[in-house]
Coordinates of C-alpha atoms and ligand atoms in Angstrom, one line a residue:
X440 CA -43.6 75.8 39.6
X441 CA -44.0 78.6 42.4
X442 CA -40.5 80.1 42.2
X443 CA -41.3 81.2 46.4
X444 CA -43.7 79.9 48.7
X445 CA -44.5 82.2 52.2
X446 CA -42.1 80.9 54.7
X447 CA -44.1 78.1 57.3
X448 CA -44.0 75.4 59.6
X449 CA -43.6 72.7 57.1
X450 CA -44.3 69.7 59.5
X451 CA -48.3 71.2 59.6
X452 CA -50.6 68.0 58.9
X453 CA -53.3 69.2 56.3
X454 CA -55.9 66.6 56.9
X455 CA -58.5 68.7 59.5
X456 CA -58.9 71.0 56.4
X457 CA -60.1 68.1 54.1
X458 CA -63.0 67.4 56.7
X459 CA -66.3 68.2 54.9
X460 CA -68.9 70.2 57.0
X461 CA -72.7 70.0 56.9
X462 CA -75.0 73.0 56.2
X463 CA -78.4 73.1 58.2
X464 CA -79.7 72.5 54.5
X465 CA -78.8 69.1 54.0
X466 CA -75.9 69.7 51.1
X467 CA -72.5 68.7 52.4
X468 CA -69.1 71.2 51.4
X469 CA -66.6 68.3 51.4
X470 CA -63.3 70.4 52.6
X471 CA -62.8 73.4 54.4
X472 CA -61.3 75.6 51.8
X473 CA -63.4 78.0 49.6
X474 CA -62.7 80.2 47.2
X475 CA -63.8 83.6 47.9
X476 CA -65.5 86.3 45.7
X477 CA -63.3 87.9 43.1
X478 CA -65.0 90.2 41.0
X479 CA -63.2 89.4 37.6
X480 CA -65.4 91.3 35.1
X481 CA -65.6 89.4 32.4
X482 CA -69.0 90.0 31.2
X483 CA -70.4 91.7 28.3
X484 CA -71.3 95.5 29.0
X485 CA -74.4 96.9 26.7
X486 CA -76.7 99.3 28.4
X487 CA -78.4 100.2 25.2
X488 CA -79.5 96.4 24.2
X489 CA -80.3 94.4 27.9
X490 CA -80.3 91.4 26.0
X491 CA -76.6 91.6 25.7
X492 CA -75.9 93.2 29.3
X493 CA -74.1 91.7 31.6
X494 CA -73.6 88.1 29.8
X495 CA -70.6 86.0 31.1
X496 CA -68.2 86.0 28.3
X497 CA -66.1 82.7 27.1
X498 CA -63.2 84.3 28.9
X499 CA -65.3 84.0 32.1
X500 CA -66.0 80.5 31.9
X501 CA -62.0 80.3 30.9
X502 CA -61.3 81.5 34.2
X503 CA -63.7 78.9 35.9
X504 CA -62.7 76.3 35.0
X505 CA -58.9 76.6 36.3
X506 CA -60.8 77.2 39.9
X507 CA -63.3 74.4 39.2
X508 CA -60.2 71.7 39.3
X509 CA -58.9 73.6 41.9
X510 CA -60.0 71.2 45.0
X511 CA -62.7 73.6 46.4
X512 CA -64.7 72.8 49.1
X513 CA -67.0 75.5 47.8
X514 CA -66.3 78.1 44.7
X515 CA -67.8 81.4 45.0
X516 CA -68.4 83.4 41.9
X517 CA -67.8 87.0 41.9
X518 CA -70.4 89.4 42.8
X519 CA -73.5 88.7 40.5
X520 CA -75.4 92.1 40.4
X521 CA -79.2 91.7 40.7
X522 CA -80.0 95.0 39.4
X523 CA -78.6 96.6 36.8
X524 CA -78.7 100.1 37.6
X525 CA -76.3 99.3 40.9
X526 CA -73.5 97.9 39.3
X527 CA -69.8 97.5 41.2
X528 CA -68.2 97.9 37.8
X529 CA -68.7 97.3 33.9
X530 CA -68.1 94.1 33.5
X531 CA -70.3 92.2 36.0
X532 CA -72.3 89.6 35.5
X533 CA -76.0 90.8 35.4
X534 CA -78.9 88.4 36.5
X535 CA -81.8 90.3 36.5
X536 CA -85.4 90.7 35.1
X537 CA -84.5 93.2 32.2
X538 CA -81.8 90.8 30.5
X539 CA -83.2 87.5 31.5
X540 CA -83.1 85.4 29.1
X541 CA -82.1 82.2 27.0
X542 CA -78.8 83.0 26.2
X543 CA -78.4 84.3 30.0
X544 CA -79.5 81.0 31.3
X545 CA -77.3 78.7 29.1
X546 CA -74.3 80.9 29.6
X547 CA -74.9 80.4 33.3
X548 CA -75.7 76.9 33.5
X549 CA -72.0 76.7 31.5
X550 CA -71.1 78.7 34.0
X551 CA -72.2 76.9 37.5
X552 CA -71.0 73.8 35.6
X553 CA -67.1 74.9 35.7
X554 CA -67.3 75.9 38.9
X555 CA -67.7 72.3 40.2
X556 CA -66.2 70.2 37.9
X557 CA -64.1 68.6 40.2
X558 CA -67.1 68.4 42.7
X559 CA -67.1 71.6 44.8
X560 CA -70.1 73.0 45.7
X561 CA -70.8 75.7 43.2
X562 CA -72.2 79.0 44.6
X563 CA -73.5 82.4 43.0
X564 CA -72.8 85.8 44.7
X565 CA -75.4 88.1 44.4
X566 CA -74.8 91.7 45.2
X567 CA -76.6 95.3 44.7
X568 CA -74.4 98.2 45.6
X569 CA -75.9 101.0 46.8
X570 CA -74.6 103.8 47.0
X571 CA -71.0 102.5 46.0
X572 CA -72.5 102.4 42.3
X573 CA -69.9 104.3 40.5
X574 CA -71.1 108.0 39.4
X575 CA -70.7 107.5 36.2
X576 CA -73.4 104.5 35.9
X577 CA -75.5 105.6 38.1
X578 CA -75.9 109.5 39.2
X579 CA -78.4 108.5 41.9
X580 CA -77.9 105.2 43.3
X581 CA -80.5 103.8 46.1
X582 CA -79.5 103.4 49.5
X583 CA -80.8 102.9 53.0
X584 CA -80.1 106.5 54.0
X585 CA -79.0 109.8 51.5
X586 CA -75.2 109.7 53.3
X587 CA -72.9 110.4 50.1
X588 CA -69.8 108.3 49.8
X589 CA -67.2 111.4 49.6
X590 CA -64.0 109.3 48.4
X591 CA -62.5 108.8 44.9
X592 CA -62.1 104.8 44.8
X593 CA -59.1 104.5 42.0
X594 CA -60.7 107.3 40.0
X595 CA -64.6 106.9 40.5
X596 CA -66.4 109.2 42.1
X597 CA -69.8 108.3 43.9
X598 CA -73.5 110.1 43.6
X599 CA -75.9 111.2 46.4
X600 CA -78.0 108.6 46.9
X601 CA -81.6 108.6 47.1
X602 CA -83.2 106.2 50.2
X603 CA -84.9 103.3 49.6
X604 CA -89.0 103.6 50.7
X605 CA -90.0 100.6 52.0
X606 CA -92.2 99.6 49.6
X607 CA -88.7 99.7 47.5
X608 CA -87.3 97.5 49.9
X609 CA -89.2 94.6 48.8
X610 CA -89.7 95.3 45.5
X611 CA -86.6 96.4 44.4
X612 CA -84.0 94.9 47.1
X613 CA -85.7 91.2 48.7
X614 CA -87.8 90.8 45.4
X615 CA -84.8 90.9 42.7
X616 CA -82.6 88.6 45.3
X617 CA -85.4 86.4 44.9
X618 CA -85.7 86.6 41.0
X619 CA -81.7 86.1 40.8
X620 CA -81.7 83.3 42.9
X621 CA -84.6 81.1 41.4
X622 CA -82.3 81.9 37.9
X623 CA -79.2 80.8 39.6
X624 CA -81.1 77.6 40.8
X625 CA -82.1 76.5 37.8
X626 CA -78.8 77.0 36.2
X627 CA -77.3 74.5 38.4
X628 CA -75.5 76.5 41.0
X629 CA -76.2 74.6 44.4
X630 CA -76.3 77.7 46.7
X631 CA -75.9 81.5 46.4
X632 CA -74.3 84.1 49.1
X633 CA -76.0 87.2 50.0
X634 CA -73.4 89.6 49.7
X635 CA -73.6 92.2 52.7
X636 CA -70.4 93.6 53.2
X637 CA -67.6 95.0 52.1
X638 CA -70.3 98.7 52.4
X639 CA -72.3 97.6 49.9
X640 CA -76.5 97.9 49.7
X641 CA -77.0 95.8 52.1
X642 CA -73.8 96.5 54.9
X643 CA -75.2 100.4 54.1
X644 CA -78.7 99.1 55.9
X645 CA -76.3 97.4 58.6
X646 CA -74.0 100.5 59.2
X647 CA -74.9 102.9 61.3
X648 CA -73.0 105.3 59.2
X649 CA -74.9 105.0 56.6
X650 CA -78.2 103.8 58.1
X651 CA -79.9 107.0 59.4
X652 CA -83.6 105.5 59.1
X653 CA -86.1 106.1 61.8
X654 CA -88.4 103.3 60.3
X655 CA -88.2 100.0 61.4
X656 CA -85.3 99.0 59.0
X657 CA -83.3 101.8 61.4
X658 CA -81.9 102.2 64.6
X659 CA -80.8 99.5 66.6
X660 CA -79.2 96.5 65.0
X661 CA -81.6 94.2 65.3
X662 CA -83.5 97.1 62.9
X663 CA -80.6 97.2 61.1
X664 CA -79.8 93.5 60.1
X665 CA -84.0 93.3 59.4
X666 CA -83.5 93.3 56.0
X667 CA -80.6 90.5 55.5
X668 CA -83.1 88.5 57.7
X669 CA -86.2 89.3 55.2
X670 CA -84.0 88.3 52.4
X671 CA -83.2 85.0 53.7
X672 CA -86.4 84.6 54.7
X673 CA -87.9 85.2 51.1
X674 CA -85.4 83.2 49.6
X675 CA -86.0 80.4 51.9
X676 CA -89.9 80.6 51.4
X677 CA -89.0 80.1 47.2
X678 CA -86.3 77.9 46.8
X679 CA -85.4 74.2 47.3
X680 CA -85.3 73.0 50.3
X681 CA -81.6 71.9 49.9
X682 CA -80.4 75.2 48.4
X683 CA -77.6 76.6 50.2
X684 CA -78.2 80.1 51.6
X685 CA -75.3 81.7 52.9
X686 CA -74.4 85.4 53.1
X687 CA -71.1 87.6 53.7
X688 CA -71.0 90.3 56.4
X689 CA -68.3 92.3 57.7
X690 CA -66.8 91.9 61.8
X691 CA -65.9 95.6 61.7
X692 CA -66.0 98.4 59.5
X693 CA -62.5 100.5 60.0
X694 CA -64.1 104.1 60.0
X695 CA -65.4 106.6 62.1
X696 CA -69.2 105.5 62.9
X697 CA -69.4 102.8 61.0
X698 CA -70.2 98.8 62.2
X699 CA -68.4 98.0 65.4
X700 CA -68.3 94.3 66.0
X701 CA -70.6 94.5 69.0
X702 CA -73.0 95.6 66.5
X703 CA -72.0 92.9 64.4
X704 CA -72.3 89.9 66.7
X705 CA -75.8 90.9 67.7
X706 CA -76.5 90.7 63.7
X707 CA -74.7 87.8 63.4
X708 CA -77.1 85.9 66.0
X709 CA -80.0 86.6 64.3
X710 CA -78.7 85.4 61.5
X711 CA -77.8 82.0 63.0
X712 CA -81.5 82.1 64.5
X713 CA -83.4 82.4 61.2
X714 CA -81.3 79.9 59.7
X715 CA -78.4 81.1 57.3
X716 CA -76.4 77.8 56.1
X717 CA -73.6 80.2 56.6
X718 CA -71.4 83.3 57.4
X719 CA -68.5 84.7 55.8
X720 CA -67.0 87.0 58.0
X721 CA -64.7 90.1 56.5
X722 CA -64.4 93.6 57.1
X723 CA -63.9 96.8 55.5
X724 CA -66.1 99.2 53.1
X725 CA -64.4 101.1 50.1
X726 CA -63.9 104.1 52.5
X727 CA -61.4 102.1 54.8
X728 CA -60.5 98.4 52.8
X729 CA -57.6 96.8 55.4
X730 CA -56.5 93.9 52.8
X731 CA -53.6 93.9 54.4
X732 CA -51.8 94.1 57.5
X733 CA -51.9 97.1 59.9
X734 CA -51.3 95.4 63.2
X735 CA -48.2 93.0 64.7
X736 CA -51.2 91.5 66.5
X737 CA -53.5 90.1 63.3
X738 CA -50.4 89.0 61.3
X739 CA -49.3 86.6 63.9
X740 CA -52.5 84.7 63.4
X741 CA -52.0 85.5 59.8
X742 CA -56.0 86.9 59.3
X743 CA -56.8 89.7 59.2
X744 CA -60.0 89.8 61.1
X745 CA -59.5 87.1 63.9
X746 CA -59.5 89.1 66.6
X747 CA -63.1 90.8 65.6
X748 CA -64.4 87.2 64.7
X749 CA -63.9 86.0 68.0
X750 CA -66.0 87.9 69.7
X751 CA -68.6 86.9 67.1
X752 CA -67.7 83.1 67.2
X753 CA -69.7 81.8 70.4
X754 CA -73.4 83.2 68.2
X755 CA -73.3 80.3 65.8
X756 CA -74.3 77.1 66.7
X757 CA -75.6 75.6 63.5
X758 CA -74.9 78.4 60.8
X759 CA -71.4 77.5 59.6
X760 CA -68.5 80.3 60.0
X761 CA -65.9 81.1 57.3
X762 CA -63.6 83.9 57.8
X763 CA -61.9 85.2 54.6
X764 CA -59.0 87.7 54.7
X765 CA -55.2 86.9 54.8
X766 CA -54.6 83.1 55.3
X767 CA -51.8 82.4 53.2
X768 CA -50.0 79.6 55.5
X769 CA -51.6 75.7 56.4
X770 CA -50.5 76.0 59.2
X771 CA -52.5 79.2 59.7
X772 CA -55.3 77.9 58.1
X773 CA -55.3 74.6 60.3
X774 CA -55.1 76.4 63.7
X775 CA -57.6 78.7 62.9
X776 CA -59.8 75.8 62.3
X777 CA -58.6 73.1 64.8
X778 CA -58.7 76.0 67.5
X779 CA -62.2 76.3 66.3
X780 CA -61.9 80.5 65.6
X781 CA -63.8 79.0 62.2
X782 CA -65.6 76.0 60.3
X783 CA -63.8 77.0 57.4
X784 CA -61.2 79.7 55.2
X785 CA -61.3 81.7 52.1
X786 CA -59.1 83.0 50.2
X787 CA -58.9 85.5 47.7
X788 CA -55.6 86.6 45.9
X789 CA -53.9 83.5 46.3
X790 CA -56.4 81.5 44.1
X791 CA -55.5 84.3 41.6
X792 CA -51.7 83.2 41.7
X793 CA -52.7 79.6 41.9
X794 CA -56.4 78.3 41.4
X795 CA -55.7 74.6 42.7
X796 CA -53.9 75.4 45.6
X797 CA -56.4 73.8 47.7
X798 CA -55.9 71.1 45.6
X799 CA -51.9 70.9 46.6
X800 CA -52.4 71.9 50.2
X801 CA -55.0 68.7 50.8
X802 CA -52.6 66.1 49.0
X803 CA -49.8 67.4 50.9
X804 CA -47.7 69.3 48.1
X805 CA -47.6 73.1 49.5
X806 CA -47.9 74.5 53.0
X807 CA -48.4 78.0 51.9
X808 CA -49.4 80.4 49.2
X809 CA -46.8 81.7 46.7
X810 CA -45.0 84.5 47.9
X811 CA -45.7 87.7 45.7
X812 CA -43.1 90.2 45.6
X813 CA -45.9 92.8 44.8
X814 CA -47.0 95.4 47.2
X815 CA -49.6 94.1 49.1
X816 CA -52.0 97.4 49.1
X817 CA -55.6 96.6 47.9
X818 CA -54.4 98.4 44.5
X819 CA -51.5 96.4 43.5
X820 CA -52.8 93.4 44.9
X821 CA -56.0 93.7 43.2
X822 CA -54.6 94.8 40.1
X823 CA -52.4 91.8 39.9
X824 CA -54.8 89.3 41.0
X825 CA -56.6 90.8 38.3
X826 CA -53.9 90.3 35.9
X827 CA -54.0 86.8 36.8
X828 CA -57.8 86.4 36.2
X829 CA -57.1 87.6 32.8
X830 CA -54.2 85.2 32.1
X831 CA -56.6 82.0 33.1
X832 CA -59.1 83.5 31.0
X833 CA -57.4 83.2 27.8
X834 CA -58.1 79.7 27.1
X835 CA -60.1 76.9 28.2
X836 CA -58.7 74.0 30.4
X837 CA -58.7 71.6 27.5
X838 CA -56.3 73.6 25.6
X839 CA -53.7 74.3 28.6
X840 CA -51.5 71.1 29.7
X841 CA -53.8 70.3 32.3
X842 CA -52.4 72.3 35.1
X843 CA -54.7 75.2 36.0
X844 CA -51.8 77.3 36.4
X845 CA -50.9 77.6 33.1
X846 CA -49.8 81.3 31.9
X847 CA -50.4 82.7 34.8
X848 CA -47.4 84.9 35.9
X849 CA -45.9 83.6 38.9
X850 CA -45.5 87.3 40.9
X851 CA -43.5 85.5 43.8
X852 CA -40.5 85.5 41.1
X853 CA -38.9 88.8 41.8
X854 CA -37.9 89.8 38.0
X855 CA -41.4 88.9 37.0
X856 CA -42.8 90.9 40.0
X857 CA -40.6 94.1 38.8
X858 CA -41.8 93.7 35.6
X859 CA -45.6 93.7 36.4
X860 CA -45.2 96.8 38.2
X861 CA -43.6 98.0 35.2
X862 CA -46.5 97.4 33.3
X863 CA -49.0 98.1 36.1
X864 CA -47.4 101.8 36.3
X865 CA -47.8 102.2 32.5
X866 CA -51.3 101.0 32.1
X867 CA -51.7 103.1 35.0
X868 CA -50.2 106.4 33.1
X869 CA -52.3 105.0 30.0
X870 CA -55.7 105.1 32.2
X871 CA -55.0 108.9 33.3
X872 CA -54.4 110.2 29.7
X873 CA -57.4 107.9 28.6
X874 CA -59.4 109.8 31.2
X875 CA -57.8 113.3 30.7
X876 CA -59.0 112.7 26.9
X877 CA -62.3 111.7 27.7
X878 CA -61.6 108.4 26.3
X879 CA -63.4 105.1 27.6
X880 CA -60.7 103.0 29.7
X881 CA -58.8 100.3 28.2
X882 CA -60.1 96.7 28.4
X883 CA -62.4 97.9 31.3
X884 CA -59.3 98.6 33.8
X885 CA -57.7 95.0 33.6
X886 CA -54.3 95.3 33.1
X887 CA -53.4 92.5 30.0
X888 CA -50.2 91.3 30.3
X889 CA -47.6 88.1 30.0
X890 CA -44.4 88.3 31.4
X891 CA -41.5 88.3 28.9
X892 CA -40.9 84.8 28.0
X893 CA -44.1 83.7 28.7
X894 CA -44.7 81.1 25.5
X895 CA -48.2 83.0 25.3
X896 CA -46.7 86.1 25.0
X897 CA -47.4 87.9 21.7
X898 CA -44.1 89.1 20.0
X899 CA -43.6 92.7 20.0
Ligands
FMN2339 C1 -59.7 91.9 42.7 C2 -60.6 91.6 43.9 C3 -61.9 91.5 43.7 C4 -62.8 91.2 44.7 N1 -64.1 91.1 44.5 C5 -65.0 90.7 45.5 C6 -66.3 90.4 45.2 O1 -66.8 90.5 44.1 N2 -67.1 90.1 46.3 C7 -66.6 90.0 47.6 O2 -67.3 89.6 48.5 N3 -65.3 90.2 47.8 C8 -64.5 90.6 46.8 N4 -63.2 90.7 47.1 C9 -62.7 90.5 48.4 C10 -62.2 89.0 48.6 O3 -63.3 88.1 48.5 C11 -61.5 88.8 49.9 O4 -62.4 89.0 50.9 C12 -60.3 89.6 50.1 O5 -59.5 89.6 48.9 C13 -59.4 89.2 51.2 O6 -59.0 87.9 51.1 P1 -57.5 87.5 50.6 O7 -56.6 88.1 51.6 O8 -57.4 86.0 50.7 O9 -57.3 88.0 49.3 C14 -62.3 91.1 46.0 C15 -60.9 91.2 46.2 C16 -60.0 91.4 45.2 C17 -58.6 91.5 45.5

């Protein structure tokens, strides 16, 4: 039971959400609601032996198989990393060359299998990161261009990076999609997304930021976008016919020379004219990530990006348009779609709270997400969506009552909320003397927690 559910129009009727949607294809996504990328890090992290690097753990397919009865029209994995000197974080799952192998390829099949059991279209992210590989992994990531990412992204610092050569480009960028993919379709997954945003490898060649080639994968954005088309393209050439291709760019990056959503639109054309089954449109890179509300104008229409994605829209004629970022209302979700500003929502933290509540919005029984009484920054957010992740992966479905919410701390309770941050701001303190120590972080950064009273708790 959600103890409080986001204030909405209750009298919203559900049902244009449960329409299914074609992809150019062939394969049918039978509802409207996906869930979005969430990178959960559950996979095992061995540099030293690649045959156990980057191996979905149990807990993984734990944490699957709540959102695999959750009523998904489609169920996105988080990102996948294709090569494993660009990771996003230790942790991810690896499909790649170096650890291929038969233990990789039964732990995925497991893995594309929970996604769907309830008969969502199941569908791998694959992502290389650029030069938003963490320092510590990687000194000298490969990028389009050698423009340094100068932050310190929650304690991770980021190496020069080194530009790609051409020759690289389809070797070790269009090539390894290509390798990933074919793995992915023969562990049963039934499409994969390109993942070029969020500044990542492939929304570095897209930015002009961070794009500062003179070849032809520079310059204008047609140049620009060249190599998200040449990855589809490959992909297309090797895969089944009916294999969904879909890929996930941003509308608008929120920093000072970085993608502006004229920029964007132009991209996204081509990508309708070569053939994409579809688009998930976001925003953001780790320099500037708006997850959250900045502007009286985006909240009214409750995403966050609307107002970039419409000048986008009127491109796409057959490619299918999702836009992922804020909905947390059906009645939100149904006028973005019946107003036709989309084909189709994500959602992200939400699902976290409550993997089936796709399932509850289609059959009537909730108009809106729980309402978490956690700060809604990218940091608290994403810690406690990650909290949540690690409560769903503790056991499988067969062992919980049969709701796919079970042990997962409801954050819209305020005494729960209160106490999460609690913990959050300890494991926090413990992370900093960890690091001041030279010590390796605990559990890989996910915060472990119950709330007191939880019956999974483990006494004191
Ligand atoms: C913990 C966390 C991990 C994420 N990991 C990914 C990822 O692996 N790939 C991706 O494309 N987006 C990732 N995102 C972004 C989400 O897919 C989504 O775009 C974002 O959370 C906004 O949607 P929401 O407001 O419904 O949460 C992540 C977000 C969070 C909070």
């Amino acid at each position: 039971m959600v103890a409080n559910r986001i204030p909405c129009n209750q009298e919203v009727d559900a049902a244009i959400l449960g329409k299914s949607l074609p992809f150019n294809c062939g394969r049918v996504c039978r509802n409207r609601i996906v869930k979005a990328s969430l990178s959960e890090r559950h996979a095992s992290f061995d540099p030293t032996n690649f045959e156990n690097h980057g191996l979905p753990k149990e807990s993984l397919l734990n944490i699957y198989e709540k959102w695999g009865n959750g009523g998904f029209g489609m169920v996105f994995t988080g990102n996948i990393m294709i090569d494993m000197k660009h990771l996003e974080a230790p942790g991810n799952v690896i499909v790649s060359k170096e650890n291929d192998s038969p233990v990789l390829r039964s732990l995925l099949k497991r893995l594309a299998s929970a996604l769907k059991m309830d008969g969502g279209l199941a569908i791998a992210q694959l992502n290389h990161c650029g030069r938003q590989t963490p320092e510590f992994l990687n000194p000298h990531p490969k990028s389009a261009s050698d423009v340094k990412l100068e932050i310190d992204f929650h304690g991770m610092g980021f190496g020069k990076p080194v530009p790609l050569t051409a020759a690289e480009i389809k070797d070790e960028v269009i090539t390894r999609f290509v390798e990933s993919a074919k793995i992915c379709v023969e562990a049963g997954f039934d499409g994969i997304q390109v993942h070029a945003a969020h500044g990542y490898l492939l929304a570095q060649f897209m930015s002009p930021q961070t794009n500062q080639r003179t070849d032809e994968y520079g310059g204008s954005a047609e140049n620009r976008v060249r190599i998200v088309v040449e990855v589809y393209e490959a992909l297309r050439k090797d895969l089944p016919k009916d294999f969904i291709i879909g890929v996930k760019v941003n509308s608008v990056e929120f920093q000072e020379g970085g993608l502006e959503t004229s920029d964007a639109r132009v991209m996204c054309a081509k990508l309708e004219e070569i053939g994409y089954d579809f688009v998930e449109l976001s925003g953001g890179t780790y320099e500037n990530l708006q997850m959250h509300h900045v502007k009286e104008s985006t909240r009214k229409r409750e995403a966050f990006f609307l107002e970039f994605t419409d000048k986008i829209r009127p491109v796409f004629r057959n490619t299918k348009m999702f836009v992922t970022g804020g909905f947390r209302t059906v009645e939100g979700m149904v006028k973005a779609v019946e107003s036709g500003a989309c084909d189709g929502i994500g959602m992200g933290r939400p699902i976290a709270s409550e993997p089936d509540l796709p399932k509850k919005i289609l059959a009537g029984l909730a108009k809106s997400a729980p309402d978490t009484k956690v700060n809604h920054d990218i940091f608290a957010s994403g810690a406690a969506a990650a909290a949540q992740m690690w409560q769903a992966s503790e056991r499988d479905f067969t062992q919980g009552n049969g709701d796919p919410c079970d042990g997962i701390a409801d954050l819209s309770d305020e005494n729960i909320a209160k106490e999460f941050k609690e913990a959050l701001e300890e494991f926090q303190n413990l992370i900093e003397r960890n690091r001041a120590a030279g010590l390796p972080v605990p559990n890989n950064g996910i915060l472990a927690w119950y709330p007191k009273g939880s019956k999974y708790r483990k006494s004191e």
